[in-house]
PDB file of C-alpha atoms in Angstrom:
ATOM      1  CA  UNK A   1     109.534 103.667 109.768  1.00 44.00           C
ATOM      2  CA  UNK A   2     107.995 107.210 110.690  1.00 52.00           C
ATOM      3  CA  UNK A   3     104.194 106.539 112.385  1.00 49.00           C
ATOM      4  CA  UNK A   4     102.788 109.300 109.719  1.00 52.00           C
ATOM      5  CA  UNK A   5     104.984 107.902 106.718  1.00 57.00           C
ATOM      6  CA  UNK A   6     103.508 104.564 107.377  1.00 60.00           C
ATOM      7  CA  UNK A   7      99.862 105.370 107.224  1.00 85.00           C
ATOM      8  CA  UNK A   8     100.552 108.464 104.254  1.00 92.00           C
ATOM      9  CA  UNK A   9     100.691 105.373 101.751  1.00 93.00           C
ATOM     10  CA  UNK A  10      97.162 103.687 101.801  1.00 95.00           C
ATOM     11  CA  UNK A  11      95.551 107.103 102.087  1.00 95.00           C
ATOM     12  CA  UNK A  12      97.055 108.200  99.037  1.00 96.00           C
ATOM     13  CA  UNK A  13      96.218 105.058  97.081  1.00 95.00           C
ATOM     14  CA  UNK A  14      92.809 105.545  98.017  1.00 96.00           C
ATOM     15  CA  UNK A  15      92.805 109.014  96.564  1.00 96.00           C
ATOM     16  CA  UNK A  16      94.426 108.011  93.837  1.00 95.00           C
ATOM     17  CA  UNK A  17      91.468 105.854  92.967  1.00 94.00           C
ATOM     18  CA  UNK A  18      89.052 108.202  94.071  1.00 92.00           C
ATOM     19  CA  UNK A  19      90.595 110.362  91.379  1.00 92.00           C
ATOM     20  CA  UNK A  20      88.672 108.776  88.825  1.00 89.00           C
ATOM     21  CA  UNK A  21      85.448 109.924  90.166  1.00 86.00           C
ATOM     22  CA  UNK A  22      86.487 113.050  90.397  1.00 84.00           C
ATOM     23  CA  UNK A  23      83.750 114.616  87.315  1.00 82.00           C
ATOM     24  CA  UNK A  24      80.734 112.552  88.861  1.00 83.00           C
ATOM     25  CA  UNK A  25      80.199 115.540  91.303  1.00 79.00           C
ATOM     26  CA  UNK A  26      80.387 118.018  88.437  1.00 82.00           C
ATOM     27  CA  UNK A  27      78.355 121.410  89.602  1.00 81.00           C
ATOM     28  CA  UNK A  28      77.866 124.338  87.605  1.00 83.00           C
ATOM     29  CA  UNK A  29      79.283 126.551  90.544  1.00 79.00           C
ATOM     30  CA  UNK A  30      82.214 125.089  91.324  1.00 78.00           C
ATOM     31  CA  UNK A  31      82.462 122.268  88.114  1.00 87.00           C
ATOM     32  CA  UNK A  32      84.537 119.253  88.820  1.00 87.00           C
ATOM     33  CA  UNK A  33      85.203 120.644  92.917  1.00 86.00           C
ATOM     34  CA  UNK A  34      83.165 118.336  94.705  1.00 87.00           C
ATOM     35  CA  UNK A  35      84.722 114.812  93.210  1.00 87.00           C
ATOM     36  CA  UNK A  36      87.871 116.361  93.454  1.00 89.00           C
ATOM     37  CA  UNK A  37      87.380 117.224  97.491  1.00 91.00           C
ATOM     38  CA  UNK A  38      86.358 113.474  97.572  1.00 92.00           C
ATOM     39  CA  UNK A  39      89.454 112.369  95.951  1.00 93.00           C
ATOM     40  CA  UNK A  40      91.554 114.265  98.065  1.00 95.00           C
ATOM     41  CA  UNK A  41      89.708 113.925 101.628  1.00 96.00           C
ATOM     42  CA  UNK A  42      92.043 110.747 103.035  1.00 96.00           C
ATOM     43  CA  UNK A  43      95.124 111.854 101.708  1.00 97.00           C
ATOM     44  CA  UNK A  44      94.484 115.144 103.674  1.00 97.00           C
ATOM     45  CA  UNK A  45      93.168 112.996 106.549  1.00 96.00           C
ATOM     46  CA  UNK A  46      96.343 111.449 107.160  1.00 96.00           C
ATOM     47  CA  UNK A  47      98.461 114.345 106.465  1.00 96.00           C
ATOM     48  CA  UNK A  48      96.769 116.890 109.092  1.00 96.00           C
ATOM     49  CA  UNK A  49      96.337 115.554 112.831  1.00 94.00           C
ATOM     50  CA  UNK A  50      95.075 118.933 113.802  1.00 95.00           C
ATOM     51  CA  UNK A  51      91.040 119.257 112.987  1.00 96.00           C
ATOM     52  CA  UNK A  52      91.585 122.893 111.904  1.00 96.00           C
ATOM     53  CA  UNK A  53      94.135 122.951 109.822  1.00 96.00           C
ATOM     54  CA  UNK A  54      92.593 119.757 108.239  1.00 96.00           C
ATOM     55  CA  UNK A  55      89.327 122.240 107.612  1.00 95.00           C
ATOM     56  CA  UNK A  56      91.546 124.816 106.094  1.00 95.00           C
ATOM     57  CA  UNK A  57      93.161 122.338 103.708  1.00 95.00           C
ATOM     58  CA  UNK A  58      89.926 121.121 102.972  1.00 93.00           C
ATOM     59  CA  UNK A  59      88.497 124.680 102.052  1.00 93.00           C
ATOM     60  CA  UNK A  60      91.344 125.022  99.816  1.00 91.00           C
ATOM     61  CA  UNK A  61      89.572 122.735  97.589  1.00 88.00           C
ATOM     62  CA  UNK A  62      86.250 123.128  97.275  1.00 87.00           C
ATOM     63  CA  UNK A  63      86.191 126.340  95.808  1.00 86.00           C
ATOM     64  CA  UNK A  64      86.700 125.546  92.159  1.00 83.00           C
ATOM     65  CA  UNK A  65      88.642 122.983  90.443  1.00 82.00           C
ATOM     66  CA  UNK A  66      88.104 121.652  86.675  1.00 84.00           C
ATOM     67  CA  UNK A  67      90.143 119.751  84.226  1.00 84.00           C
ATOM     68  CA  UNK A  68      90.471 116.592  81.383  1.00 84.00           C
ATOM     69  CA  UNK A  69      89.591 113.437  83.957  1.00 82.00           C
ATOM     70  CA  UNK A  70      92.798 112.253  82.458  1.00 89.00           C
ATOM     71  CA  UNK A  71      95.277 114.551  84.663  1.00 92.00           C
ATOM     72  CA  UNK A  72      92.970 114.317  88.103  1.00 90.00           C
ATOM     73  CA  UNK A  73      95.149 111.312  89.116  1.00 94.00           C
ATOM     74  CA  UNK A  74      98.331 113.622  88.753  1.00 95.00           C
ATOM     75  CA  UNK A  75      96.924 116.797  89.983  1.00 93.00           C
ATOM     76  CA  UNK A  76      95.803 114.893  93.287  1.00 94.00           C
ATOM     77  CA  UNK A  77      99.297 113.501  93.596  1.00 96.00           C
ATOM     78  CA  UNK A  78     100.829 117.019  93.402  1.00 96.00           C
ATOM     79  CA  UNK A  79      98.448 118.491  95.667  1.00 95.00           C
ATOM     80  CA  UNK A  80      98.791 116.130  98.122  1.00 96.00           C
ATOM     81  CA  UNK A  81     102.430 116.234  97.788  1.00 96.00           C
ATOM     82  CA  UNK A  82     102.494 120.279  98.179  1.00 96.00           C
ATOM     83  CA  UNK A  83     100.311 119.652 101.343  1.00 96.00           C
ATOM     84  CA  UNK A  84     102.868 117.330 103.167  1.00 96.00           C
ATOM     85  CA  UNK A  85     105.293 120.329 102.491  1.00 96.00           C
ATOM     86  CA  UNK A  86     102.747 122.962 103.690  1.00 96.00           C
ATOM     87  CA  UNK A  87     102.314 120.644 106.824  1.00 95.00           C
ATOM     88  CA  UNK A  88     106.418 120.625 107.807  1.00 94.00           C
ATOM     89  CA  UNK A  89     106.525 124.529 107.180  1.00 94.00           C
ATOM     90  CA  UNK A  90     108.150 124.174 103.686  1.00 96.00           C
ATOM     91  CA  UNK A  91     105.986 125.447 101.643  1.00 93.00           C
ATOM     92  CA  UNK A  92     103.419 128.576 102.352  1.00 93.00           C
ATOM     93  CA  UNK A  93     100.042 128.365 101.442  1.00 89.00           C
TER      94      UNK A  93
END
């Protein structure tokens, strides 16, 4: 099994609970952004090896995210899955 495959998995469950925390940081700047860059932040730590594209995924999304707490489970896996294709040069960002 692939080295980064292997460790992808228990990052991503962890976001995926995180995802359920995702309206406790709710801001009137940037509304549900902050829990949202918490559920996200190991599923983009095991995706990116190199610290600055790791800070550019990360700025990605912080600036403003809000939606029903119901679809922040999905909307992380999607994400997260659109980052692993950004990583490999798939996708453009």
């Amino acid at each position: 099994m692939d080295k980064g495959k292997k460790k992808l998995g228990p990052a991503f469950a962890r976001c995926f609970l995180r995802s359920y925390f995702a309206g406790a940081g709710f801001n009137t700047r940037g509304l549900q952004n902050i829990g949202f860059s918490y559920a996200m932040q190991p599923g983009l730590e095991a995706i990116y090896d190199d610290h600055a594209e790791l800070v550019k995924a990360r700025k990605r999304y912080v600036k403003h995210y809000n939606s029903h707490p119901f679809w922040a489970p999905l909307l992380v896996a999607i994400f997260l899955s659109v980052e692993v294709q950004i990583r490999d040069g798939r996708f453009p960002v």
